mmCIF file of C-alpha atoms and ligand atoms in Angstrom:
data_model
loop_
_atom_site.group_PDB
_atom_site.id
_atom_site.type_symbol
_atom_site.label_atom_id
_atom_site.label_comp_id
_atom_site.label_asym_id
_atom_site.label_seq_id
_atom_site.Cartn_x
_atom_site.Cartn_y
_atom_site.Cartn_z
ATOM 1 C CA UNK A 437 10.863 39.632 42.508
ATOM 2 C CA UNK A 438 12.987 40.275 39.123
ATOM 3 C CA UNK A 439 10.428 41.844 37.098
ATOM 4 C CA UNK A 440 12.998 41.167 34.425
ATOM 5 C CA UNK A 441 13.792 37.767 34.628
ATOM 6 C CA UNK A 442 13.398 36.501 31.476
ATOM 7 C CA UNK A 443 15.192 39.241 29.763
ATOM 8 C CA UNK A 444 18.048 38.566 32.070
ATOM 9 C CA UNK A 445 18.228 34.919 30.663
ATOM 10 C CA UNK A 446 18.468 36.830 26.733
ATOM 11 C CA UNK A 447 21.343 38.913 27.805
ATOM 12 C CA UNK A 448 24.433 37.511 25.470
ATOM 13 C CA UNK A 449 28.160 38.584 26.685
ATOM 14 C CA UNK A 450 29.266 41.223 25.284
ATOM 15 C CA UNK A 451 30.680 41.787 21.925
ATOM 16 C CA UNK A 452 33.438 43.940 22.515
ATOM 17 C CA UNK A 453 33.671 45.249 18.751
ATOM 18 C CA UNK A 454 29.850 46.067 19.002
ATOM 19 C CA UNK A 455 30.252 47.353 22.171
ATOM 20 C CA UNK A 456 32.889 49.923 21.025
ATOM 21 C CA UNK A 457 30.352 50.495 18.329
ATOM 22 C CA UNK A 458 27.806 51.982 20.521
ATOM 23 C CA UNK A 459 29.846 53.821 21.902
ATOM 24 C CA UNK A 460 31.373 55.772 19.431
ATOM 25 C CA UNK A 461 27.431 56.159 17.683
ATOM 26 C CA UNK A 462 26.507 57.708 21.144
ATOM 27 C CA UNK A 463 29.824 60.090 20.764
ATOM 28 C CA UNK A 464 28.673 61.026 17.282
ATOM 29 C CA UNK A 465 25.148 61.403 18.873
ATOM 30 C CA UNK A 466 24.316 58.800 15.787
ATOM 31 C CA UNK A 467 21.156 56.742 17.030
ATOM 32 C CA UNK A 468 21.436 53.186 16.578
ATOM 33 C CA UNK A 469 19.021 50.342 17.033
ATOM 34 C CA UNK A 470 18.452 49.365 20.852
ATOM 35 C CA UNK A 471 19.742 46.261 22.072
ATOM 36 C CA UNK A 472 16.553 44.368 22.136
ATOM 37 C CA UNK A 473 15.306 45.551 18.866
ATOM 38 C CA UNK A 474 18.611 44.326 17.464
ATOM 39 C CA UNK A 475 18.143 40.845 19.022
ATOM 40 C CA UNK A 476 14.948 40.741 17.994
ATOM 41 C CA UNK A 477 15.627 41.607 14.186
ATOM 42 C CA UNK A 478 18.521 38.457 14.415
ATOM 43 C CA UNK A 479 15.860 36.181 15.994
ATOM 44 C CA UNK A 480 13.897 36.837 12.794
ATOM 45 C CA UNK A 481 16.518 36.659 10.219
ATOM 46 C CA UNK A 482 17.747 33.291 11.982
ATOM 47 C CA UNK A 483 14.637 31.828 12.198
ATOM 48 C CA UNK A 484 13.887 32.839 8.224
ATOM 49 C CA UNK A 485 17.563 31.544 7.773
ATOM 50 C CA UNK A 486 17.762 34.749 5.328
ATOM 51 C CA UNK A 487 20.260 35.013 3.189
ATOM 52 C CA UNK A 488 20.455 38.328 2.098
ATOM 53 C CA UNK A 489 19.409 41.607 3.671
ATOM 54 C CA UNK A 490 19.442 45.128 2.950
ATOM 55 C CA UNK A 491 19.650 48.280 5.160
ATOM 56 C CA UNK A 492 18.606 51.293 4.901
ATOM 57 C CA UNK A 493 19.806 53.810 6.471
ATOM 58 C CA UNK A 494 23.317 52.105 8.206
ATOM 59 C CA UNK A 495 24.917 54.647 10.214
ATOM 60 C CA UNK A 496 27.998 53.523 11.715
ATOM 61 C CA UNK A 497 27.362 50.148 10.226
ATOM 62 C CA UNK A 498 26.339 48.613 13.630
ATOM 63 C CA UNK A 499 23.348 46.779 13.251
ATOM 64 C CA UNK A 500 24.756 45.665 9.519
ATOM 65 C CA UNK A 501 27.839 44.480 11.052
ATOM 66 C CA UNK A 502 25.866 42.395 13.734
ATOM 67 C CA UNK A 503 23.957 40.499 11.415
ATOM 68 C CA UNK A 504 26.684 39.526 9.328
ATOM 69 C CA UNK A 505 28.337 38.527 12.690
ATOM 70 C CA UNK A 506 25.158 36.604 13.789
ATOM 71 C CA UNK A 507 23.541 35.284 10.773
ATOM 72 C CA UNK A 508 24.483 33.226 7.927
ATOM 73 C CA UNK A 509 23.318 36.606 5.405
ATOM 74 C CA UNK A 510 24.864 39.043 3.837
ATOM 75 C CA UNK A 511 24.115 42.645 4.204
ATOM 76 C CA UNK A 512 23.684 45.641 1.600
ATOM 77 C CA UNK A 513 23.677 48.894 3.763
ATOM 78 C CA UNK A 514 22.457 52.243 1.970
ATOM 79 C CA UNK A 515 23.902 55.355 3.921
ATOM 80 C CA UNK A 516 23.162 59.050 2.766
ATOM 81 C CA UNK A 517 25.877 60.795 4.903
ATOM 82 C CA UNK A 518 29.588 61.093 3.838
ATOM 83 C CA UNK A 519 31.307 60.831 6.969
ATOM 84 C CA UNK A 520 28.786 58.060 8.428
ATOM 85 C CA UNK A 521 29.295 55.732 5.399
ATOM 86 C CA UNK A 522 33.016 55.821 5.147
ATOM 87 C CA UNK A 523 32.918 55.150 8.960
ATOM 88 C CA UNK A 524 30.507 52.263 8.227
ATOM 89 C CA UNK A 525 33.022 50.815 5.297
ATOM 90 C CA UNK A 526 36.154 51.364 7.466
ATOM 91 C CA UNK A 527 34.829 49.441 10.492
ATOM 92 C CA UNK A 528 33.438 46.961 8.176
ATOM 93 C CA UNK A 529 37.615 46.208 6.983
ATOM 94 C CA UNK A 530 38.309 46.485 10.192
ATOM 95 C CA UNK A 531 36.664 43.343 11.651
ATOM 96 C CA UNK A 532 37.264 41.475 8.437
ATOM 97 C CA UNK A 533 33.413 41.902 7.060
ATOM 98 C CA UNK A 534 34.110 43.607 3.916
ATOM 99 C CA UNK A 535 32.809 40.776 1.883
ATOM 100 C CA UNK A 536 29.515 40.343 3.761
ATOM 101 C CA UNK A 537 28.568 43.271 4.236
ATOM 102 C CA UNK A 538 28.573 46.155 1.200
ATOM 103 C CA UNK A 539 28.066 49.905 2.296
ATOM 104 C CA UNK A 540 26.574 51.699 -0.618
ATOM 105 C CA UNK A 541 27.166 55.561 -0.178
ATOM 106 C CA UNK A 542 23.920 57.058 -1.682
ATOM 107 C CA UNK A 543 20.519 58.369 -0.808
ATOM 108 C CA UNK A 544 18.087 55.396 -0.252
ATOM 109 C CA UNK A 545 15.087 57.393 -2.187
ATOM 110 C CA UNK A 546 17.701 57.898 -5.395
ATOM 111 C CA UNK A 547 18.822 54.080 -5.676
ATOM 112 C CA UNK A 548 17.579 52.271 -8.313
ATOM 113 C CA UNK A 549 16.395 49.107 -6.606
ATOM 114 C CA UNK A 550 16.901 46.904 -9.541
ATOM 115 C CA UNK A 551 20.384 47.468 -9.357
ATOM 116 C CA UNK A 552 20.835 45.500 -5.783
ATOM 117 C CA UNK A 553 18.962 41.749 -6.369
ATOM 118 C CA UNK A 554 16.328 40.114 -4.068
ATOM 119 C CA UNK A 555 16.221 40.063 -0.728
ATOM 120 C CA UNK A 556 14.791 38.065 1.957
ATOM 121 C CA UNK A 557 14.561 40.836 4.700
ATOM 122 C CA UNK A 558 14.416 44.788 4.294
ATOM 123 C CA UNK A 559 15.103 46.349 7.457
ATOM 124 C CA UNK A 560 14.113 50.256 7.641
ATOM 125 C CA UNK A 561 16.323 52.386 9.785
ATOM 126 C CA UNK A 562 16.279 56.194 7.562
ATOM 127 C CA UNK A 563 14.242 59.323 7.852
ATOM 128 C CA UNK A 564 11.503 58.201 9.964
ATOM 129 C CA UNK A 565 9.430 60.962 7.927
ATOM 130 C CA UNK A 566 10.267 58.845 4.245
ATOM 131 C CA UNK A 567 8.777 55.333 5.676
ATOM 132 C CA UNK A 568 6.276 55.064 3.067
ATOM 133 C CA UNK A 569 8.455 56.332 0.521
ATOM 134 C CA UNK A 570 11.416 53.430 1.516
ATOM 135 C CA UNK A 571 8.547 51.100 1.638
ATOM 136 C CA UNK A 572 6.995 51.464 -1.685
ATOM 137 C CA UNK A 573 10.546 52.010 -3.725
ATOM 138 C CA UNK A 574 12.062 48.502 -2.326
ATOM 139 C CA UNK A 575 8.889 46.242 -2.045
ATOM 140 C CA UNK A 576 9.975 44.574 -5.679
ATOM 141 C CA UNK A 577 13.426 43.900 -3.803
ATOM 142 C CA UNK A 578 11.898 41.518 -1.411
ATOM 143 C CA UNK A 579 11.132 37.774 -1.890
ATOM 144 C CA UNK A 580 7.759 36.791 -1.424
ATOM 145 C CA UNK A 581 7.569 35.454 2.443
ATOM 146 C CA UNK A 582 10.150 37.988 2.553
ATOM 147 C CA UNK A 583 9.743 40.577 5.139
ATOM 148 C CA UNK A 584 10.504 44.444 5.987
ATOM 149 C CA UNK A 585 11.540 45.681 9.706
ATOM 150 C CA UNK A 586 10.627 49.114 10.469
ATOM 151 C CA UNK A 587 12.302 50.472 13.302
ATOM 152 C CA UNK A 588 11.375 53.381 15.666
ATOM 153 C CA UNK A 589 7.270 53.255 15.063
ATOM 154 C CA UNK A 590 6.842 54.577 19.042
ATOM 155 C CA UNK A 591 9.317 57.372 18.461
ATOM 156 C CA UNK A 592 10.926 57.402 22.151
ATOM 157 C CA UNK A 593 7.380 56.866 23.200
ATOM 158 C CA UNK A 594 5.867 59.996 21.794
ATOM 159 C CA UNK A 595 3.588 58.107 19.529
ATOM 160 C CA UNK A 596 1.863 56.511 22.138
ATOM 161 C CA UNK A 597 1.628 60.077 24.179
ATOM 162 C CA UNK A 598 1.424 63.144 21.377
ATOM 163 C CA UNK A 599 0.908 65.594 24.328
ATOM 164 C CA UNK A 600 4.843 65.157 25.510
ATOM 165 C CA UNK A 601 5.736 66.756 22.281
ATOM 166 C CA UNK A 602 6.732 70.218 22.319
ATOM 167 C CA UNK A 603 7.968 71.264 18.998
ATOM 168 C CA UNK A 604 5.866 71.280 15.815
ATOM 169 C CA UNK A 605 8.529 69.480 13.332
ATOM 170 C CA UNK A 606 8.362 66.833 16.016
ATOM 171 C CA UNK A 607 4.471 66.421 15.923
ATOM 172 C CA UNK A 608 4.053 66.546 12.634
ATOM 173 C CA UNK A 609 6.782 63.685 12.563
ATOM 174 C CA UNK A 610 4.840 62.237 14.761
ATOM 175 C CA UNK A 611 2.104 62.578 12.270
ATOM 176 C CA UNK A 612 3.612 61.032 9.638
ATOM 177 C CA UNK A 613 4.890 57.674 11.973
ATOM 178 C CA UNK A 614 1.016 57.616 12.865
ATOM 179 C CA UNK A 615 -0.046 57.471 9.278
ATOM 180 C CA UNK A 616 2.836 54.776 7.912
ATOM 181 C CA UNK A 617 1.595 52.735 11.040
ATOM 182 C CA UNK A 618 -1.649 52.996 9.910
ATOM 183 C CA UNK A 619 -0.918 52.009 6.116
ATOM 184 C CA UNK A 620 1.245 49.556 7.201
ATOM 185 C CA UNK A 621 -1.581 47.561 8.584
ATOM 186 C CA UNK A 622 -4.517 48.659 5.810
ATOM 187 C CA UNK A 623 -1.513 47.399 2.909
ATOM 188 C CA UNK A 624 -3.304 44.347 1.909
ATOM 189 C CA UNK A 625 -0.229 42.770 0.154
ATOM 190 C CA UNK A 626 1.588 42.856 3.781
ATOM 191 C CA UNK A 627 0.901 40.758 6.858
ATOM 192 C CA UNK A 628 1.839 43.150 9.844
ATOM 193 C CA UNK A 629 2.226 42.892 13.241
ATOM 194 C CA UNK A 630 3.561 45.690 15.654
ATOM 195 C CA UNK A 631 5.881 45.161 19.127
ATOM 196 C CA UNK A 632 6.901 46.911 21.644
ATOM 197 C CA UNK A 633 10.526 46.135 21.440
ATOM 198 C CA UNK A 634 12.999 48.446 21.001
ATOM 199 C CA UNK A 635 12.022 52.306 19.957
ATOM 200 C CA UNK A 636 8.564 50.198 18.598
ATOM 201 C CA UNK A 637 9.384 47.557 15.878
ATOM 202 C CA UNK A 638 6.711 46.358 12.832
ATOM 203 C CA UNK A 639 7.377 43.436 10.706
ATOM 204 C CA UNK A 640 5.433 43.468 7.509
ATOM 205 C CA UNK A 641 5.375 39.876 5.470
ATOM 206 C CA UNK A 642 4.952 39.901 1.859
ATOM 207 C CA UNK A 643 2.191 37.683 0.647
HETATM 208 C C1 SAM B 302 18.957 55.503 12.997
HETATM 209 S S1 SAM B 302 20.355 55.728 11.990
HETATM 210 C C2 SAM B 302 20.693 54.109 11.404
HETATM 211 C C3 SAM B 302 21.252 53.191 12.454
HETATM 212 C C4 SAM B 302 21.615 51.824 11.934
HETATM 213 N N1 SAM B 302 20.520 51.205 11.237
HETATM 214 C C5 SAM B 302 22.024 50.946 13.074
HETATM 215 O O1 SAM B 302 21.152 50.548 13.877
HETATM 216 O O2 SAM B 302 23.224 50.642 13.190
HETATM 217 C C6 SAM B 302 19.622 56.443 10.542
HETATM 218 C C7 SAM B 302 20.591 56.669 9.405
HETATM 219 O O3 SAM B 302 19.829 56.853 8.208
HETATM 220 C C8 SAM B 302 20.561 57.724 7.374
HETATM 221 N N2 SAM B 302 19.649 58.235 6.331
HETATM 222 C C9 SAM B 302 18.696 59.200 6.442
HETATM 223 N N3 SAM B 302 18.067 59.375 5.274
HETATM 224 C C10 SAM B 302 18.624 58.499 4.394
HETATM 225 C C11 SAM B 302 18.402 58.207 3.017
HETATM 226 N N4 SAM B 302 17.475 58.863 2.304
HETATM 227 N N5 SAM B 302 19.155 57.261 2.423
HETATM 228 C C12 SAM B 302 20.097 56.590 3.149
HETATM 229 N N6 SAM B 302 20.356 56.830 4.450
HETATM 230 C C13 SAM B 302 19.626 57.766 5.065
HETATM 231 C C14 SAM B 302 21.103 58.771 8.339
HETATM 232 O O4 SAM B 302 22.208 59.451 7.797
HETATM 233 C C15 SAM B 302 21.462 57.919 9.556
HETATM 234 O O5 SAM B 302 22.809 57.536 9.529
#
């Protein structure tokens, strides 16, 4: 029996540009977000036919890039780190995306939020330690029946199991993904709902 079966039928060919992507985040030991977390976050901002969306924390540009490759919106991408965001700009020229998808090269918790516009989607991708702080700073940004994605709320599973953590900076990380779950689902202006796709994905609707 193909335990999998069903995820099979989801598999897409691949995108070689995306592909080459991964690769090089791997290289740069950058993480990005898993394949099924990524399809998942385009299901939703396909079905929500969202227009715009911002990112924060971008990386490489990867999952920015593969929304403006498989959705009809446009992406603002905030990345902290030099080297990562001229990556992200240069790979956005290179497969023609520049005008879909803007890199801004700043820290997320500095930005004034008024500067960027509403959105229809926030998708959270930074310090997994600053969730609340991302959360609270861009909630004006987002439409109502807008929505945030926060990625990486199992941590590589060690949310679920604390006890396969050996270093303290890790469990008290652990702490604080524990405690934005939590306020996640007590913040009464949100409608959230938690899966196990990906590294552990929430989205939170804004009522
Ligand atoms: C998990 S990676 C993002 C991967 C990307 N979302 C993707 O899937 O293609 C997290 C990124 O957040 C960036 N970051 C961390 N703190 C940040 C901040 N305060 N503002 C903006 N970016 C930040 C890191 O430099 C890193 O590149």
């Amino acid at each position: 029996m193909d335990e999998h079966y069903l995820e099979h039928l989801n598999e897409t060919p691949e995108d070689s540009f995306l592909e080459s992507l991964r690769v090089y985040g791997a290289e740069l030991k950058v993480p990005l977000i898993q394949k099924d977390g990524l399809d998942f976050l385009i299901l939703l901002l396909k079905l929500s036919r969202a227009k715009r969306v911002l990112e924060i924390g971008s990386a490489i540009g990867y999952a920015a890039i593969a929304i403006a490759k498989f959705t009809e919106a446009s992406v603002v991408g905030i990345e902290i780190d030099d080297r990562l965001a001229n990556i992200a700009q240069e790979n956005c020229r290179e497969i023609g995306l520049s005008e879909r998808v803007q890199i801004i090269h700043d820290d997320a918790l500095k930005v004034d939020p008024k500067t960027l516009g509403a959105f229809d989607a926030i998708f959270i991708d930074a310090a997994k330690s600053q969730y609340i702080h991302y959360f609270v700073q861009y909630a004006d940004c987002l439409k109502t029946g807008g929505f945030f994605v926060s990625d990486n709320l199992l941590f590589r599973g060690h949310v679920e199991a604390p006890e396969t953590i050996i270093s303290r900076n890790r469990r008290q990380l652990v702490g604080k993904i524990k405690n934005y779950n939590t306020w996640l689902k007590e913040n009464p202006g949100f409608y959230t709902r938690f899966y196990e796709v990906g590294d552990g994905i929430a989205v939170s609707v804004k009522l």
